[in-house]
CSV table of N, CA and C in Angstrom, one decimal:
chain,number,residue,atom,x,y,z
A,1040,MET,N,60.5,20.7,-17.0
A,1040,MET,CA,60.2,19.5,-17.8
A,1040,MET,C,58.9,19.0,-17.2
A,1041,ALA,N,58.0,18.5,-18.1
A,1041,ALA,CA,56.7,18.0,-17.8
A,1041,ALA,C,56.8,16.7,-17.1
A,1042,VAL,N,56.0,16.5,-16.1
A,1042,VAL,CA,56.0,15.2,-15.3
A,1042,VAL,C,55.0,14.3,-16.0
A,1043,GLN,N,55.5,13.1,-16.4
A,1043,GLN,CA,54.6,12.1,-17.0
A,1043,GLN,C,53.6,11.6,-16.0
A,1044,LEU,N,52.4,11.2,-16.5
A,1044,LEU,CA,51.4,10.6,-15.6
A,1044,LEU,C,51.2,9.2,-15.9
A,1045,ASN,N,50.5,8.5,-15.0
A,1045,ASN,CA,50.2,7.1,-15.3
A,1045,ASN,C,48.8,7.0,-15.9
A,1046,TYR,N,48.8,6.2,-17.0
A,1046,TYR,CA,47.5,6.1,-17.7
A,1046,TYR,C,46.6,5.2,-16.8
A,1047,GLY,N,45.3,5.5,-16.7
A,1047,GLY,CA,44.4,4.8,-15.9
A,1047,GLY,C,44.2,5.4,-14.5
A,1048,ALA,N,45.1,6.4,-14.2
A,1048,ALA,CA,44.9,7.0,-12.9
A,1048,ALA,C,43.9,8.2,-13.0
A,1049,LEU,N,43.0,8.2,-12.1
A,1049,LEU,CA,42.0,9.3,-12.1
A,1049,LEU,C,42.5,10.4,-11.2
A,1050,LEU,N,42.5,11.6,-11.8
A,1050,LEU,CA,43.1,12.8,-11.1
A,1050,LEU,C,41.9,13.7,-10.7
A,1051,SER,N,42.2,14.4,-9.6
A,1051,SER,CA,41.3,15.4,-9.1
A,1051,SER,C,41.3,16.6,-10.0
A,1052,THR,N,40.2,17.4,-9.9
A,1052,THR,CA,40.1,18.7,-10.7
A,1052,THR,C,41.3,19.6,-10.5
A,1053,GLN,N,41.7,19.7,-9.2
A,1053,GLN,CA,42.9,20.5,-8.8
A,1053,GLN,C,44.1,20.0,-9.5
A,1054,GLU,N,44.3,18.7,-9.5
A,1054,GLU,CA,45.5,18.1,-10.1
A,1054,GLU,C,45.6,18.3,-11.6
A,1055,ILE,N,44.4,18.2,-12.2
A,1055,ILE,CA,44.3,18.4,-13.6
A,1055,ILE,C,44.6,19.8,-14.0
A,1056,GLU,N,44.0,20.8,-13.3
A,1056,GLU,CA,44.3,22.2,-13.5
A,1056,GLU,C,45.7,22.6,-13.3
A,1057,SER,N,46.3,22.0,-12.3
A,1057,SER,CA,47.7,22.2,-12.0
A,1057,SER,C,48.6,21.7,-13.1
A,1058,ARG,N,48.3,20.5,-13.6
A,1058,ARG,CA,49.1,19.9,-14.7
A,1058,ARG,C,48.9,20.7,-16.0
A,1059,TYR,N,47.7,21.2,-16.2
A,1059,TYR,CA,47.4,22.0,-17.4
A,1059,TYR,C,48.2,23.3,-17.4
A,1060,ARG,N,48.1,24.0,-16.2
A,1060,ARG,CA,48.8,25.3,-16.1
A,1060,ARG,C,50.3,25.1,-16.2
A,1061,GLY,N,50.8,24.0,-15.7
A,1061,GLY,CA,52.3,23.6,-15.8
A,1061,GLY,C,52.6,23.4,-17.3
A,1062,ALA,N,51.8,22.8,-18.0
A,1062,ALA,CA,52.0,22.6,-19.4
A,1062,ALA,C,52.0,23.9,-20.2
A,1063,GLU,N,51.1,24.8,-19.9
A,1063,GLU,CA,51.1,26.1,-20.5
A,1063,GLU,C,52.4,26.9,-20.2
A,1064,GLN,N,52.9,26.8,-18.9
A,1064,GLN,CA,54.1,27.5,-18.5
A,1064,GLN,C,55.3,26.9,-19.2
A,1065,GLU,N,55.4,25.6,-19.3
A,1065,GLU,CA,56.5,25.0,-20.0
A,1065,GLU,C,56.5,25.3,-21.5
A,1066,PHE,N,55.4,25.3,-22.1
A,1066,PHE,CA,55.3,25.7,-23.5
A,1066,PHE,C,55.7,27.1,-23.7
A,1067,ALA,N,55.3,28.0,-22.8
A,1067,ALA,CA,55.7,29.4,-22.9
A,1067,ALA,C,57.2,29.6,-22.8
A,1068,ARG,N,57.8,28.8,-21.9
A,1068,ARG,CA,59.2,28.8,-21.7
A,1068,ARG,C,60.0,28.4,-22.9
A,1069,VAL,N,59.5,27.3,-23.6
A,1069,VAL,CA,60.2,26.9,-24.8
A,1069,VAL,C,60.0,27.9,-25.9
A,1070,GLN,N,58.8,28.5,-26.0
A,1070,GLN,CA,58.6,29.5,-27.0
A,1070,GLN,C,59.6,30.7,-26.8
A,1071,LYS,N,59.8,31.1,-25.5
A,1071,LYS,CA,60.7,32.2,-25.2
A,1071,LYS,C,62.1,32.0,-25.7
A,1072,ASN,N,62.5,30.7,-25.7
A,1072,ASN,CA,63.9,30.4,-26.2
A,1072,ASN,C,64.0,30.7,-27.7
A,1073,TYR,N,62.9,30.8,-28.4
A,1073,TYR,CA,63.0,31.0,-29.9
A,1073,TYR,C,62.3,32.3,-30.3
A,1074,SER,N,62.3,33.2,-29.4
A,1074,SER,CA,61.7,34.5,-29.7
A,1074,SER,C,62.7,35.6,-29.7
A,1075,GLY,N,62.4,36.8,-29.9
A,1075,GLY,CA,63.3,37.9,-29.9
A,1075,GLY,C,64.1,38.0,-31.2
A,1076,VAL,N,65.0,38.9,-31.2
A,1076,VAL,CA,65.8,39.2,-32.5
A,1076,VAL,C,66.5,38.0,-33.1
A,1077,PHE,N,67.2,37.3,-32.3
A,1077,PHE,CA,68.0,36.2,-32.8
A,1077,PHE,C,67.2,34.9,-32.8
A,1078,GLY,N,66.4,34.7,-31.8
A,1078,GLY,CA,65.6,33.5,-31.6
A,1078,GLY,C,64.7,33.2,-32.8
A,1079,ARG,N,64.2,34.2,-33.4
A,1079,ARG,CA,63.2,34.0,-34.5
A,1079,ARG,C,63.8,33.2,-35.7
A,1080,PHE,N,65.1,33.3,-35.9
A,1080,PHE,CA,65.8,32.8,-37.0
A,1080,PHE,C,66.3,31.3,-36.8
A,1081,LYS,N,66.1,30.8,-35.6
A,1081,LYS,CA,66.5,29.5,-35.3
A,1081,LYS,C,65.6,28.5,-36.0
A,1082,MET,N,66.2,27.5,-36.7
A,1082,MET,CA,65.4,26.6,-37.5
A,1082,MET,C,65.4,25.2,-36.9
A,1083,HIS,N,66.1,25.0,-35.8
A,1083,HIS,CA,66.2,23.7,-35.1
A,1083,HIS,C,65.9,23.9,-33.6
A,1084,LEU,N,65.1,23.0,-33.1
A,1084,LEU,CA,64.9,22.9,-31.6
A,1084,LEU,C,66.1,22.2,-30.9
A,1085,SER,N,66.4,22.6,-29.7
A,1085,SER,CA,67.4,21.9,-29.0
A,1085,SER,C,66.8,20.6,-28.6
A,1086,GLU,N,67.7,19.6,-28.2
A,1086,GLU,CA,67.2,18.3,-27.8
A,1086,GLU,C,66.3,18.4,-26.6
A,1087,SER,N,66.7,19.2,-25.6
A,1087,SER,CA,65.9,19.3,-24.4
A,1087,SER,C,64.5,19.9,-24.7
A,1088,ASP,N,64.4,20.9,-25.6
A,1088,ASP,CA,63.1,21.5,-26.0
A,1088,ASP,C,62.3,20.5,-26.8
A,1089,LYS,N,62.9,19.7,-27.6
A,1089,LYS,CA,62.1,18.7,-28.3
A,1089,LYS,C,61.5,17.7,-27.3
A,1090,ARG,N,62.3,17.3,-26.4
A,1090,ARG,CA,61.9,16.3,-25.3
A,1090,ARG,C,60.7,16.9,-24.5
A,1091,THR,N,60.9,18.2,-24.2
A,1091,THR,CA,59.9,18.9,-23.4
A,1091,THR,C,58.5,19.0,-24.2
A,1092,LEU,N,58.6,19.4,-25.4
A,1092,LEU,CA,57.4,19.4,-26.2
A,1092,LEU,C,56.7,18.1,-26.4
A,1093,GLY,N,57.5,17.0,-26.6
A,1093,GLY,CA,57.0,15.7,-26.6
A,1093,GLY,C,56.3,15.3,-25.3
A,1094,ASP,N,57.0,15.6,-24.2
A,1094,ASP,CA,56.4,15.3,-22.9
A,1094,ASP,C,55.1,16.0,-22.7
A,1095,LEU,N,55.0,17.3,-23.1
A,1095,LEU,CA,53.8,18.1,-23.0
A,1095,LEU,C,52.7,17.5,-23.7
A,1096,VAL,N,52.9,17.0,-25.0
A,1096,VAL,CA,51.9,16.4,-25.8
A,1096,VAL,C,51.4,15.1,-25.1
A,1097,GLY,N,52.3,14.4,-24.5
A,1097,GLY,CA,51.9,13.2,-23.8
A,1097,GLY,C,51.0,13.5,-22.6
A,1098,VAL,N,51.4,14.5,-21.8
A,1098,VAL,CA,50.6,14.9,-20.6
A,1098,VAL,C,49.2,15.4,-21.0
A,1099,LEU,N,49.2,16.2,-22.1
A,1099,LEU,CA,47.9,16.7,-22.5
A,1099,LEU,C,47.0,15.6,-23.1
A,1100,LEU,N,47.6,14.6,-23.8
A,1100,LEU,CA,46.8,13.5,-24.2
A,1100,LEU,C,46.2,12.7,-23.1
A,1101,LEU,N,47.0,12.5,-22.0
A,1101,LEU,CA,46.5,11.8,-20.9
A,1101,LEU,C,45.4,12.7,-20.2
A,1102,LEU,N,45.6,14.0,-20.0
A,1102,LEU,CA,44.6,14.8,-19.4
A,1102,LEU,C,43.3,14.8,-20.2
A,1103,SER,N,43.4,14.7,-21.5
A,1103,SER,CA,42.1,14.7,-22.3
A,1103,SER,C,41.3,13.4,-22.1
A,1104,THR,N,41.9,12.3,-21.5
A,1104,THR,CA,41.2,11.1,-21.2
A,1104,THR,C,40.5,11.1,-19.9
A,1105,GLN,N,40.8,12.1,-19.1
A,1105,GLN,CA,40.2,12.2,-17.7
A,1105,GLN,C,38.7,12.6,-17.7
A,1106,PRO,N,37.9,11.9,-16.9
A,1106,PRO,CA,36.5,12.2,-16.9
A,1106,PRO,C,36.2,13.7,-16.6
A,1107,VAL,N,37.0,14.3,-15.7
A,1107,VAL,CA,36.7,15.7,-15.3
A,1107,VAL,C,36.9,16.6,-16.5
A,1108,VAL,N,37.9,16.3,-17.4
A,1108,VAL,CA,38.1,17.1,-18.6
A,1108,VAL,C,37.0,16.8,-19.6
A,1109,GLN,N,36.7,15.6,-19.8
A,1109,GLN,CA,35.6,15.2,-20.8
A,1109,GLN,C,34.3,15.7,-20.5
A,1110,ASP,N,33.9,15.8,-19.2
A,1110,ASP,CA,32.6,16.2,-18.7
A,1110,ASP,C,32.5,17.8,-18.7
A,1111,GLY,N,33.7,18.4,-18.8
A,1111,GLY,CA,33.7,19.9,-18.7
A,1111,GLY,C,33.5,20.4,-17.3
A,1112,ALA,N,33.9,19.6,-16.3
A,1112,ALA,CA,33.7,20.0,-14.9
A,1112,ALA,C,34.8,21.1,-14.6
A,1113,SER,N,35.9,21.1,-15.2
A,1113,SER,CA,36.9,22.1,-15.0
A,1113,SER,C,36.8,23.2,-16.1
A,1114,LYS,N,36.7,24.4,-15.6
A,1114,LYS,CA,36.6,25.5,-16.6
A,1114,LYS,C,38.0,25.9,-17.1
A,1115,VAL,N,39.0,25.5,-16.4
A,1115,VAL,CA,40.4,25.8,-16.8
A,1115,VAL,C,40.9,24.8,-17.8
A,1116,ALA,N,40.7,23.5,-17.5
A,1116,ALA,CA,41.2,22.4,-18.3
A,1116,ALA,C,40.0,21.6,-18.8
A,1117,ASN,N,39.3,22.1,-19.8
A,1117,ASN,CA,38.2,21.2,-20.4
A,1117,ASN,C,38.7,20.7,-21.7
A,1118,ALA,N,37.9,19.9,-22.4
A,1118,ALA,CA,38.3,19.2,-23.6
A,1118,ALA,C,38.8,20.2,-24.7
A,1119,CYS,N,38.1,21.4,-24.7
A,1119,CYS,CA,38.5,22.4,-25.7
A,1119,CYS,C,39.8,23.0,-25.4
A,1120,THR,N,40.1,23.4,-24.2
A,1120,THR,CA,41.3,24.1,-23.9
A,1120,THR,C,42.5,23.1,-23.9
A,1121,VAL,N,42.3,21.9,-23.5
A,1121,VAL,CA,43.4,20.9,-23.6
A,1121,VAL,C,43.7,20.6,-25.0
A,1122,GLY,N,42.7,20.4,-25.8
A,1122,GLY,CA,42.9,20.1,-27.3
A,1122,GLY,C,43.6,21.3,-28.0
A,1123,THR,N,43.2,22.5,-27.6
A,1123,THR,CA,43.7,23.7,-28.3
A,1123,THR,C,45.2,23.8,-27.9
A,1124,LEU,N,45.6,23.6,-26.7
A,1124,LEU,CA,47.0,23.7,-26.3
A,1124,LEU,C,47.8,22.7,-27.0
A,1125,ASN,N,47.3,21.5,-27.1
A,1125,ASN,CA,47.9,20.4,-27.8
A,1125,ASN,C,48.2,20.8,-29.2
A,1126,MET,N,47.2,21.3,-29.9
A,1126,MET,CA,47.4,21.7,-31.3
A,1126,MET,C,48.3,22.9,-31.4
A,1127,ARG,N,48.3,23.8,-30.5
A,1127,ARG,CA,49.3,24.9,-30.5
A,1127,ARG,C,50.7,24.4,-30.4
A,1128,ILE,N,50.9,23.4,-29.6
A,1128,ILE,CA,52.3,22.9,-29.4
A,1128,ILE,C,52.7,22.2,-30.7
A,1129,LEU,N,51.8,21.4,-31.3
A,1129,LEU,CA,52.2,20.7,-32.5
A,1129,LEU,C,52.4,21.6,-33.6
A,1130,ASP,N,51.6,22.7,-33.7
A,1130,ASP,CA,51.7,23.7,-34.8
A,1130,ASP,C,53.1,24.4,-34.6
A,1131,TYR,N,53.4,24.7,-33.4
A,1131,TYR,CA,54.7,25.4,-33.1
A,1131,TYR,C,55.9,24.5,-33.5
A,1132,ALA,N,55.8,23.3,-33.1
A,1132,ALA,CA,56.9,22.3,-33.4
A,1132,ALA,C,57.1,22.2,-34.9
A,1133,SER,N,56.0,22.3,-35.6
A,1133,SER,CA,56.1,22.1,-37.1
A,1133,SER,C,56.9,23.2,-37.8
A,1134,ARG,N,57.2,24.2,-37.1
A,1134,ARG,CA,58.0,25.3,-37.7
A,1134,ARG,C,59.5,25.0,-37.7
A,1135,PHE,N,59.9,24.0,-37.0
A,1135,PHE,CA,61.3,23.6,-36.9
A,1135,PHE,C,61.6,22.4,-37.7
A,1136,ARG,N,62.8,22.4,-38.4
A,1136,ARG,CA,63.2,21.3,-39.3
A,1136,ARG,C,63.4,20.0,-38.6
A,1137,ASN,N,63.9,20.0,-37.3
A,1137,ASN,CA,64.2,18.8,-36.7
A,1137,ASN,C,63.2,18.3,-35.7
A,1138,SER,N,62.0,18.8,-35.7
A,1138,SER,CA,61.0,18.5,-34.7
A,1138,SER,C,60.3,17.1,-35.0
A,1139,GLY,N,60.3,16.7,-36.2
A,1139,GLY,CA,59.6,15.5,-36.6
A,1139,GLY,C,58.1,15.7,-36.8
A,1140,VAL,N,57.7,17.0,-36.7
A,1140,VAL,CA,56.3,17.3,-36.9
A,1140,VAL,C,56.2,18.1,-38.2
A,1141,ASP,N,55.3,17.6,-39.1
A,1141,ASP,CA,55.1,18.3,-40.4
A,1141,ASP,C,53.6,18.7,-40.5
A,1142,LYS,N,53.4,19.8,-41.1
A,1142,LYS,CA,52.1,20.3,-41.3
A,1142,LYS,C,51.6,19.8,-42.7
A,1143,ILE,N,50.4,19.3,-42.7
A,1143,ILE,CA,49.9,18.8,-44.0
A,1143,ILE,C,49.1,20.0,-44.6
A,1144,ARG,N,49.5,20.4,-45.8
A,1144,ARG,CA,48.9,21.5,-46.4
A,1144,ARG,C,48.0,21.0,-47.6
A,1145,ARG,N,46.8,21.4,-47.5
A,1145,ARG,CA,45.9,20.9,-48.6
A,1145,ARG,C,45.7,22.1,-49.6
A,1146,GLU,N,45.9,21.7,-50.9
A,1146,GLU,CA,45.6,22.7,-51.9
A,1146,GLU,C,44.1,22.7,-52.2
A,1147,VAL,N,43.6,23.9,-52.3
A,1147,VAL,CA,42.2,24.0,-52.7
A,1147,VAL,C,42.1,24.3,-54.1
A,1148,SER,N,41.5,23.4,-54.9
A,1148,SER,CA,41.4,23.7,-56.3
A,1148,SER,C,40.1,24.5,-56.6
A,1149,ALA,N,40.3,25.4,-57.6
A,1149,ALA,CA,39.1,26.3,-57.9
A,1149,ALA,C,38.2,25.6,-58.9
């Protein structure tokens, strides 16, 4: 489970990278629960996995406000990588009926 952070707290580069890697690992763990022969056909996330994904989004949003991330001082957790992981989590959650995340699809007219 992701550990929530306090808004306004400045984190060191090491702490940010550690939190980012932890978020990646937790996301991979959740994805593993829904992969494989039987996992692919699951249409609902478990309550604990929904909570985990929500916590991860919260942690990543907080990390994105850190000066170290915004300045690009960390090669592991910069604004691009943090934002990309956040979007991957939201995109993944949108595949499940009970996640509360919907993808907006735009029709392109010819």
